[in-house]
CSV table of C-alpha atoms and ligand atoms in Angstrom, one decimal:
chain,number,residue,atom,x,y,z
A,1,MET,CA,81.2,-43.6,11.6
A,2,LYS,CA,79.2,-42.0,8.9
A,3,ASN,CA,77.2,-38.9,10.0
A,4,LEU,CA,79.3,-38.7,13.2
A,5,ARG,CA,82.2,-36.3,13.4
A,6,ILE,CA,84.6,-36.3,16.4
A,7,ALA,CA,86.5,-33.0,16.7
A,8,PRO,CA,90.3,-33.5,16.4
A,9,LYS,CA,90.9,-32.2,20.0
A,10,VAL,CA,88.5,-34.9,21.2
A,11,ARG,CA,89.8,-37.6,19.0
A,12,ASN,CA,93.3,-36.8,20.2
A,13,ALA,CA,92.2,-37.0,23.8
A,14,ILE,CA,90.4,-40.4,23.3
A,15,GLU,CA,93.5,-41.8,21.6
A,16,ASN,CA,95.9,-40.6,24.3
A,17,GLY,CA,93.8,-41.3,27.4
A,18,VAL,CA,93.3,-37.6,28.2
A,19,PRO,CA,90.2,-37.1,30.4
A,20,ILE,CA,87.1,-35.9,28.5
A,21,VAL,CA,83.7,-34.6,29.7
A,22,ALA,CA,80.7,-34.6,27.4
A,23,LEU,CA,78.2,-31.7,27.5
A,24,GLU,CA,74.7,-31.5,26.2
A,25,SER,CA,73.3,-28.9,23.8
A,26,THR,CA,69.6,-28.9,24.8
A,27,VAL,CA,70.5,-26.8,27.8
A,28,ILE,CA,72.1,-24.3,25.4
A,29,ALA,CA,69.3,-24.3,22.8
A,30,HIS,CA,66.2,-24.8,24.9
A,31,GLY,CA,67.2,-24.5,28.6
A,32,LEU,CA,68.8,-21.1,28.9
A,33,PRO,CA,67.8,-17.8,27.3
A,34,HIS,CA,70.0,-15.9,24.8
A,35,PRO,CA,72.7,-14.6,25.3
A,36,HIS,CA,73.3,-16.5,28.6
A,37,ASN,CA,73.0,-19.8,26.7
A,38,ILE,CA,76.0,-19.3,24.5
A,39,GLU,CA,78.0,-17.6,27.3
A,40,THR,CA,77.4,-20.5,29.6
A,41,ALA,CA,78.3,-23.0,26.9
A,42,MET,CA,81.6,-21.4,26.5
A,43,LEU,CA,82.1,-20.9,30.3
A,44,LEU,CA,81.5,-24.6,30.9
A,45,GLU,CA,84.1,-25.5,28.3
A,46,GLU,CA,86.6,-23.1,29.9
A,47,ILE,CA,86.1,-24.7,33.3
A,48,ALA,CA,86.8,-28.1,31.9
A,49,ILE,CA,90.0,-26.9,30.2
A,50,GLU,CA,91.2,-25.1,33.4
A,51,ASN,CA,90.8,-28.5,35.1
A,52,GLY,CA,92.9,-30.3,32.5
A,53,VAL,CA,89.9,-31.9,30.8
A,54,ILE,CA,88.8,-31.8,27.2
A,55,PRO,CA,85.2,-30.7,26.9
A,56,ALA,CA,83.0,-32.3,24.2
A,57,THR,CA,79.8,-30.4,23.5
A,58,ILE,CA,77.5,-32.7,21.5
A,59,GLY,CA,74.9,-31.6,19.0
A,60,VAL,CA,73.6,-32.2,15.4
A,61,LEU,CA,74.3,-29.7,12.6
A,62,LYS,CA,72.4,-30.2,9.4
A,63,GLY,CA,72.3,-34.0,9.9
A,64,GLU,CA,75.9,-34.4,11.1
A,65,ILE,CA,76.4,-35.4,14.7
A,66,ILE,CA,79.3,-33.5,16.2
A,67,VAL,CA,81.2,-34.5,19.3
A,68,GLY,CA,83.2,-31.5,20.4
A,69,MET,CA,81.3,-28.6,18.7
A,70,THR,CA,83.3,-25.4,18.1
A,71,HIS,CA,81.9,-22.0,19.1
A,72,GLU,CA,80.9,-21.3,15.5
A,73,GLU,CA,79.2,-24.7,15.2
A,74,ILE,CA,77.2,-24.0,18.3
A,75,LEU,CA,76.1,-20.6,16.9
A,76,GLN,CA,75.2,-22.2,13.6
A,77,MET,CA,73.1,-24.8,15.4
A,78,LEU,CA,71.3,-22.1,17.3
A,79,GLN,CA,70.6,-20.1,14.1
A,80,ASP,CA,69.0,-23.2,12.6
A,81,GLU,CA,66.4,-23.2,15.4
A,82,PRO,CA,67.3,-26.8,16.3
A,83,LEU,CA,65.0,-29.6,17.2
A,84,LYS,CA,65.2,-30.9,20.7
A,85,ILE,CA,66.0,-34.6,20.4
A,86,GLY,CA,66.3,-37.6,22.6
A,87,THR,CA,67.8,-40.9,21.5
A,88,ARG,CA,64.7,-41.9,19.7
A,89,GLU,CA,64.9,-38.8,17.4
A,90,ILE,CA,68.6,-38.9,16.5
A,91,SER,CA,67.9,-40.9,13.3
A,92,TYR,CA,65.2,-38.5,12.3
A,93,ALA,CA,67.6,-35.5,12.5
A,94,VAL,CA,70.4,-37.3,10.8
A,95,GLY,CA,68.3,-38.9,8.1
A,96,LEU,CA,66.6,-35.7,7.2
A,97,LYS,CA,69.7,-33.5,7.7
A,98,LYS,CA,68.2,-31.3,10.4
A,99,SER,CA,70.0,-29.4,13.1
A,100,ALA,CA,69.2,-30.6,16.6
A,101,ALA,CA,70.1,-30.0,20.2
A,102,THR,CA,70.6,-33.2,22.2
A,103,THR,CA,69.0,-33.9,25.5
A,104,VAL,CA,70.5,-36.1,28.2
A,105,SER,CA,69.4,-39.3,26.5
A,106,ALA,CA,70.8,-38.5,23.1
A,107,THR,CA,74.0,-36.9,24.4
A,108,MET,CA,74.9,-39.9,26.5
A,109,ARG,CA,74.2,-42.3,23.7
A,110,ILE,CA,76.4,-40.3,21.3
A,111,ALA,CA,79.1,-39.8,24.0
A,112,LYS,CA,79.3,-43.6,24.4
A,113,LEU,CA,79.4,-44.1,20.6
A,114,ALA,CA,82.5,-41.8,20.6
A,115,GLY,CA,84.1,-43.6,23.6
A,116,ILE,CA,83.4,-40.9,26.3
A,117,ASN,CA,82.4,-42.1,29.7
A,118,VAL,CA,81.7,-39.0,31.7
A,119,PHE,CA,78.9,-36.5,31.1
A,120,ALA,CA,77.9,-33.4,33.0
A,121,THR,CA,74.4,-31.8,32.7
A,122,GLY,CA,72.1,-29.6,34.8
A,123,GLY,CA,69.1,-31.7,35.6
A,124,ILE,CA,67.8,-35.0,34.3
A,125,GLY,CA,64.3,-35.5,32.8
A,126,GLY,CA,62.1,-38.0,34.7
A,127,VAL,CA,58.5,-38.7,35.5
A,128,HIS,CA,56.1,-35.8,35.0
A,129,VAL,CA,53.1,-35.0,37.2
A,130,GLY,CA,49.7,-35.8,35.7
A,131,ASP,CA,49.2,-37.6,32.4
A,132,TRP,CA,51.8,-40.2,31.4
A,133,ASP,CA,55.0,-38.5,30.4
A,134,VAL,CA,58.3,-40.2,31.2
A,135,SER,CA,61.5,-38.9,29.8
A,136,GLN,CA,63.7,-41.0,27.6
A,137,ASP,CA,66.5,-39.9,29.9
A,138,ILE,CA,65.4,-42.7,32.3
A,139,THR,CA,65.3,-45.5,29.7
A,140,GLU,CA,68.6,-44.4,28.2
A,141,MET,CA,70.3,-44.3,31.6
A,142,ALA,CA,69.1,-47.9,32.0
A,143,LYS,CA,71.2,-49.2,29.2
A,144,THR,CA,74.1,-46.8,28.5
A,145,ASP,CA,77.2,-47.2,30.5
A,146,VAL,CA,78.3,-43.7,31.5
A,147,VAL,CA,78.7,-41.6,34.7
A,148,ILE,CA,76.3,-38.7,34.5
A,149,VAL,CA,76.6,-35.8,36.9
A,150,SER,CA,73.4,-33.8,37.6
A,151,ALA,CA,71.9,-31.6,40.3
A,152,GLY,CA,69.0,-34.2,40.4
A,153,CYS,CA,65.8,-33.1,38.8
A,154,LYS,CA,63.4,-30.2,38.9
A,155,SER,CA,60.5,-30.2,41.4
A,156,ILE,CA,58.1,-29.8,38.5
A,157,LEU,CA,58.6,-33.5,38.0
A,158,ASP,CA,57.1,-36.1,40.2
A,159,VAL,CA,60.3,-36.6,42.2
A,160,LYS,CA,59.2,-39.6,44.2
A,161,LYS,CA,58.2,-41.5,41.0
A,162,THR,CA,61.4,-40.4,39.3
A,163,ILE,CA,63.5,-41.8,42.1
A,164,GLU,CA,61.4,-45.1,42.0
A,165,PHE,CA,61.7,-45.3,38.3
A,166,MET,CA,65.5,-45.1,38.5
A,167,GLU,CA,65.4,-48.0,40.9
A,168,THR,CA,63.1,-50.0,38.6
A,169,PHE,CA,65.4,-49.3,35.6
A,170,GLN,CA,68.5,-50.3,37.7
A,171,ILE,CA,70.1,-46.8,37.6
A,172,LEU,CA,72.4,-46.4,40.5
A,173,VAL,CA,72.1,-43.0,42.1
A,174,LEU,CA,75.1,-41.9,44.2
A,175,GLY,CA,74.6,-38.9,46.5
A,176,TYR,CA,77.7,-36.8,46.3
A,177,LYS,CA,78.3,-35.9,50.0
A,178,THR,CA,74.6,-36.0,50.6
A,179,ASP,CA,72.0,-38.6,51.6
A,180,ARG,CA,69.1,-36.6,50.2
A,181,PHE,CA,68.0,-36.2,46.6
A,182,PRO,CA,68.8,-32.8,45.2
A,183,LEU,CA,66.1,-30.7,43.4
A,184,PHE,CA,68.0,-28.7,40.9
A,185,TYR,CA,68.0,-25.0,42.0
A,186,GLU,CA,66.0,-25.7,45.1
A,187,GLY,CA,68.8,-27.6,46.9
A,188,LEU,CA,68.1,-30.8,48.9
A,189,SER,CA,64.8,-32.5,49.2
A,190,THR,CA,63.6,-34.8,52.0
A,191,TYR,CA,63.8,-37.9,49.7
A,192,GLN,CA,66.4,-40.3,51.1
A,193,LEU,CA,69.3,-41.5,49.0
A,194,ASP,CA,70.7,-44.8,50.2
A,195,HIS,CA,74.1,-44.6,48.5
A,196,VAL,CA,76.5,-41.9,49.4
A,197,VAL,CA,80.0,-41.1,48.2
A,198,GLU,CA,82.5,-38.7,49.5
A,199,SER,CA,84.9,-38.2,46.6
A,200,ALA,CA,85.4,-38.4,42.9
A,201,SER,CA,87.7,-41.3,43.5
A,202,GLU,CA,84.9,-43.3,45.2
A,203,ILE,CA,82.6,-42.6,42.2
A,204,ALA,CA,85.3,-43.9,39.8
A,205,GLN,CA,85.8,-47.1,41.9
A,206,VAL,CA,82.0,-47.8,41.8
A,207,TYR,CA,81.9,-47.1,38.0
A,208,LEU,CA,84.9,-49.4,37.4
A,209,ALA,CA,83.4,-52.2,39.5
A,210,LYS,CA,80.2,-51.9,37.5
A,211,LYS,CA,82.1,-52.0,34.2
A,212,GLU,CA,84.1,-55.1,35.2
A,213,LEU,CA,80.9,-56.9,36.2
A,214,GLY,CA,79.4,-56.0,32.9
A,215,ILE,CA,76.4,-54.4,34.5
A,216,GLU,CA,74.8,-52.1,32.0
A,217,GLY,CA,73.4,-48.7,32.6
A,218,SER,CA,74.5,-45.4,34.0
A,219,ILE,CA,75.6,-44.2,37.3
A,220,MET,CA,73.7,-41.0,38.2
A,221,VAL,CA,75.8,-38.7,40.5
A,222,ALA,CA,73.4,-36.5,42.4
A,223,ASN,CA,75.4,-33.3,43.0
A,224,PRO,CA,73.5,-30.6,44.9
A,225,ILE,CA,73.7,-27.0,44.0
A,226,PRO,CA,76.1,-25.2,46.3
A,227,ASP,CA,74.2,-23.9,49.3
A,228,GLU,CA,74.7,-20.2,48.7
A,229,TYR,CA,72.9,-20.4,45.3
A,230,ALA,CA,70.0,-22.6,46.4
A,231,ILE,CA,66.5,-21.0,46.1
A,232,ALA,CA,63.8,-21.8,48.7
A,233,GLU,CA,61.2,-24.3,47.5
A,234,SER,CA,58.3,-22.0,48.5
A,235,GLU,CA,59.7,-19.2,46.3
A,236,VAL,CA,60.3,-21.4,43.2
A,237,GLU,CA,57.0,-23.1,43.7
A,238,LYS,CA,54.8,-20.1,43.0
A,239,TYR,CA,56.7,-19.3,39.8
A,240,ILE,CA,56.4,-22.9,38.7
A,241,ASN,CA,52.7,-23.0,39.4
A,242,GLN,CA,52.2,-19.8,37.5
A,243,ALA,CA,54.2,-21.2,34.5
A,244,LEU,CA,52.3,-24.5,34.6
A,245,LYS,CA,49.0,-22.6,34.6
A,246,GLU,CA,50.1,-20.7,31.5
A,247,CYS,CA,51.1,-23.9,29.8
A,248,GLU,CA,47.6,-25.2,30.3
A,249,GLU,CA,46.0,-21.9,29.0
A,250,LYS,CA,48.3,-21.8,26.0
A,251,GLY,CA,48.1,-25.5,25.2
A,252,ILE,CA,51.8,-26.0,25.6
A,253,THR,CA,52.5,-29.8,25.9
A,254,GLY,CA,55.2,-32.5,25.5
A,255,LYS,CA,58.7,-31.4,24.7
A,256,GLN,CA,57.8,-27.7,24.9
A,257,VAL,CA,56.8,-27.8,28.6
A,258,THR,CA,60.3,-27.8,30.2
A,259,PRO,CA,61.8,-25.0,28.0
A,260,TYR,CA,58.7,-22.9,28.6
A,261,ILE,CA,58.7,-23.4,32.3
A,262,LEU,CA,62.5,-22.7,32.5
A,263,SER,CA,62.3,-19.4,30.7
A,264,ARG,CA,59.1,-18.2,32.5
A,265,VAL,CA,60.4,-19.1,35.9
A,266,ALA,CA,63.6,-17.2,35.1
A,267,GLN,CA,61.6,-14.1,34.1
A,268,LEU,CA,59.3,-14.3,37.1
A,269,SER,CA,62.2,-14.7,39.6
A,270,ASP,CA,64.0,-11.8,38.1
A,271,TYR,CA,66.6,-14.2,36.8
A,272,LYS,CA,67.6,-15.6,40.2
A,273,THR,CA,66.8,-19.1,38.9
A,274,LEU,CA,68.9,-18.4,35.8
A,275,ARG,CA,71.9,-17.6,38.0
A,276,ALA,CA,71.3,-20.7,40.1
A,277,ASN,CA,71.0,-22.8,36.9
A,278,ILE,CA,74.4,-21.6,35.7
A,279,GLU,CA,76.0,-22.1,39.0
A,280,LEU,CA,74.8,-25.7,39.3
A,281,LEU,CA,76.0,-26.4,35.8
A,282,LYS,CA,79.4,-25.1,36.7
A,283,ASN,CA,79.4,-27.2,39.8
A,284,ASN,CA,78.5,-30.3,37.9
A,285,VAL,CA,81.2,-29.8,35.3
A,286,ARG,CA,83.8,-29.4,38.0
A,287,LEU,CA,82.8,-32.7,39.6
A,288,ALA,CA,82.6,-34.4,36.3
A,289,CYS,CA,86.2,-33.3,35.5
A,290,GLN,CA,87.4,-34.8,38.8
A,291,ILE,CA,85.7,-38.1,38.0
A,292,ALA,CA,87.0,-38.2,34.4
A,293,LYS,CA,90.5,-37.6,35.8
A,294,GLU,CA,90.2,-40.3,38.5
A,295,LEU,CA,89.0,-42.7,35.8
A,296,THR,CA,92.0,-42.1,33.6
A,297,VAL,CA,94.3,-42.6,36.6
A,298,ILE,CA,92.7,-45.8,37.9
A,299,SER,CA,92.2,-47.5,34.6
A,300,ARG,CA,95.8,-47.1,33.6
B,1,PSU,N1,65.9,-30.3,33.0
B,1,PSU,C1,66.4,-29.1,33.2
B,1,PSU,N2,66.9,-28.4,32.2
B,1,PSU,C2,67.0,-28.9,30.9
B,1,PSU,C3,66.4,-30.2,30.8
B,1,PSU,C4,65.9,-30.9,31.8
B,1,PSU,O1,66.4,-28.6,34.3
B,1,PSU,O2,67.4,-28.3,30.0
B,1,PSU,C5,66.5,-30.9,29.4
B,1,PSU,C6,67.6,-31.9,29.4
B,1,PSU,O3,68.2,-31.9,28.1
B,1,PSU,C7,66.8,-33.2,29.5
B,1,PSU,C8,65.6,-32.9,28.8
B,1,PSU,O4,67.5,-34.4,29.0
B,1,PSU,O5,65.3,-31.5,29.1
B,1,PSU,C9,64.4,-33.8,29.2
B,1,PSU,O6,63.4,-33.5,28.3
B,1,PSU,P1,62.1,-34.4,28.2
B,1,PSU,O7,61.4,-34.3,29.5
B,1,PSU,O8,61.3,-33.9,27.1
B,1,PSU,O9,62.6,-35.8,27.9
B,2,MN,MN1,58.3,-36.2,27.7
């Protein structure tokens, strides 16, 4: 496909049925502070490789979509001060030859175009509190058939509405060994999840059943942060409130809100949230690898 380059290692894996996990680039460019961002990007790729899975970090470099970015390409993208793009903005970046980091929505769409079915991220976007602001992540998950592993969403979102929106948009949420919706680095919430799975193999079975039935959309695997890294809601809340207040004072809106809050909360918590963020990403990649492997076994 024009404007879309699949790295040889990824193309090889697709052709030979080797499991692959897609990774997003917004978390690198806009979610984690330098130099932790690039270190984490590399660490996540290493975890995949150790698990016998090919990682495919997705991003846009000067208008070219890359599936399976190299270390150098990631550095180049960061140097270009990339846009943050959802699916809607992919054509803008490509058409005007911009560098861009892909969010959950754009990453999953591109992964699917390349033939990749499993995607690991940190947290999904959803319904914001206050004025109408609903992430494209939700509408993309409604139509693009992949398994996405995340630690739920941040409590800065309206969690209840986000969960309800996922039902409205027919996105199946599977709680991995939990019946409660996870809140990113805060661990489990009190919101009930009705569909629980106990293994990667069960997730793969559900995904294949969906595929065979031709039911479109994603399966969202809600994978809680490991207990030992979870941070109490009361502690995070005060940092979030402070960051939200600053957003209002500084007139920070739209796409800038999440990156600003993430970096401020990291600073205010003495980087405790940053460590938690990295741990939950690692945890999600490990589970995504298991799912990708199960899928290659079952679909043989
Ligand atoms: N949530 C996080 N960290 C992130 C994001 C969300 O905890 O880095 C990023 C993801 O790439 C997600 C995007 O897809 O933010 C959602 O942005 P928006 O709300 O602008 O759609
Ligand atoms: Mn938004």
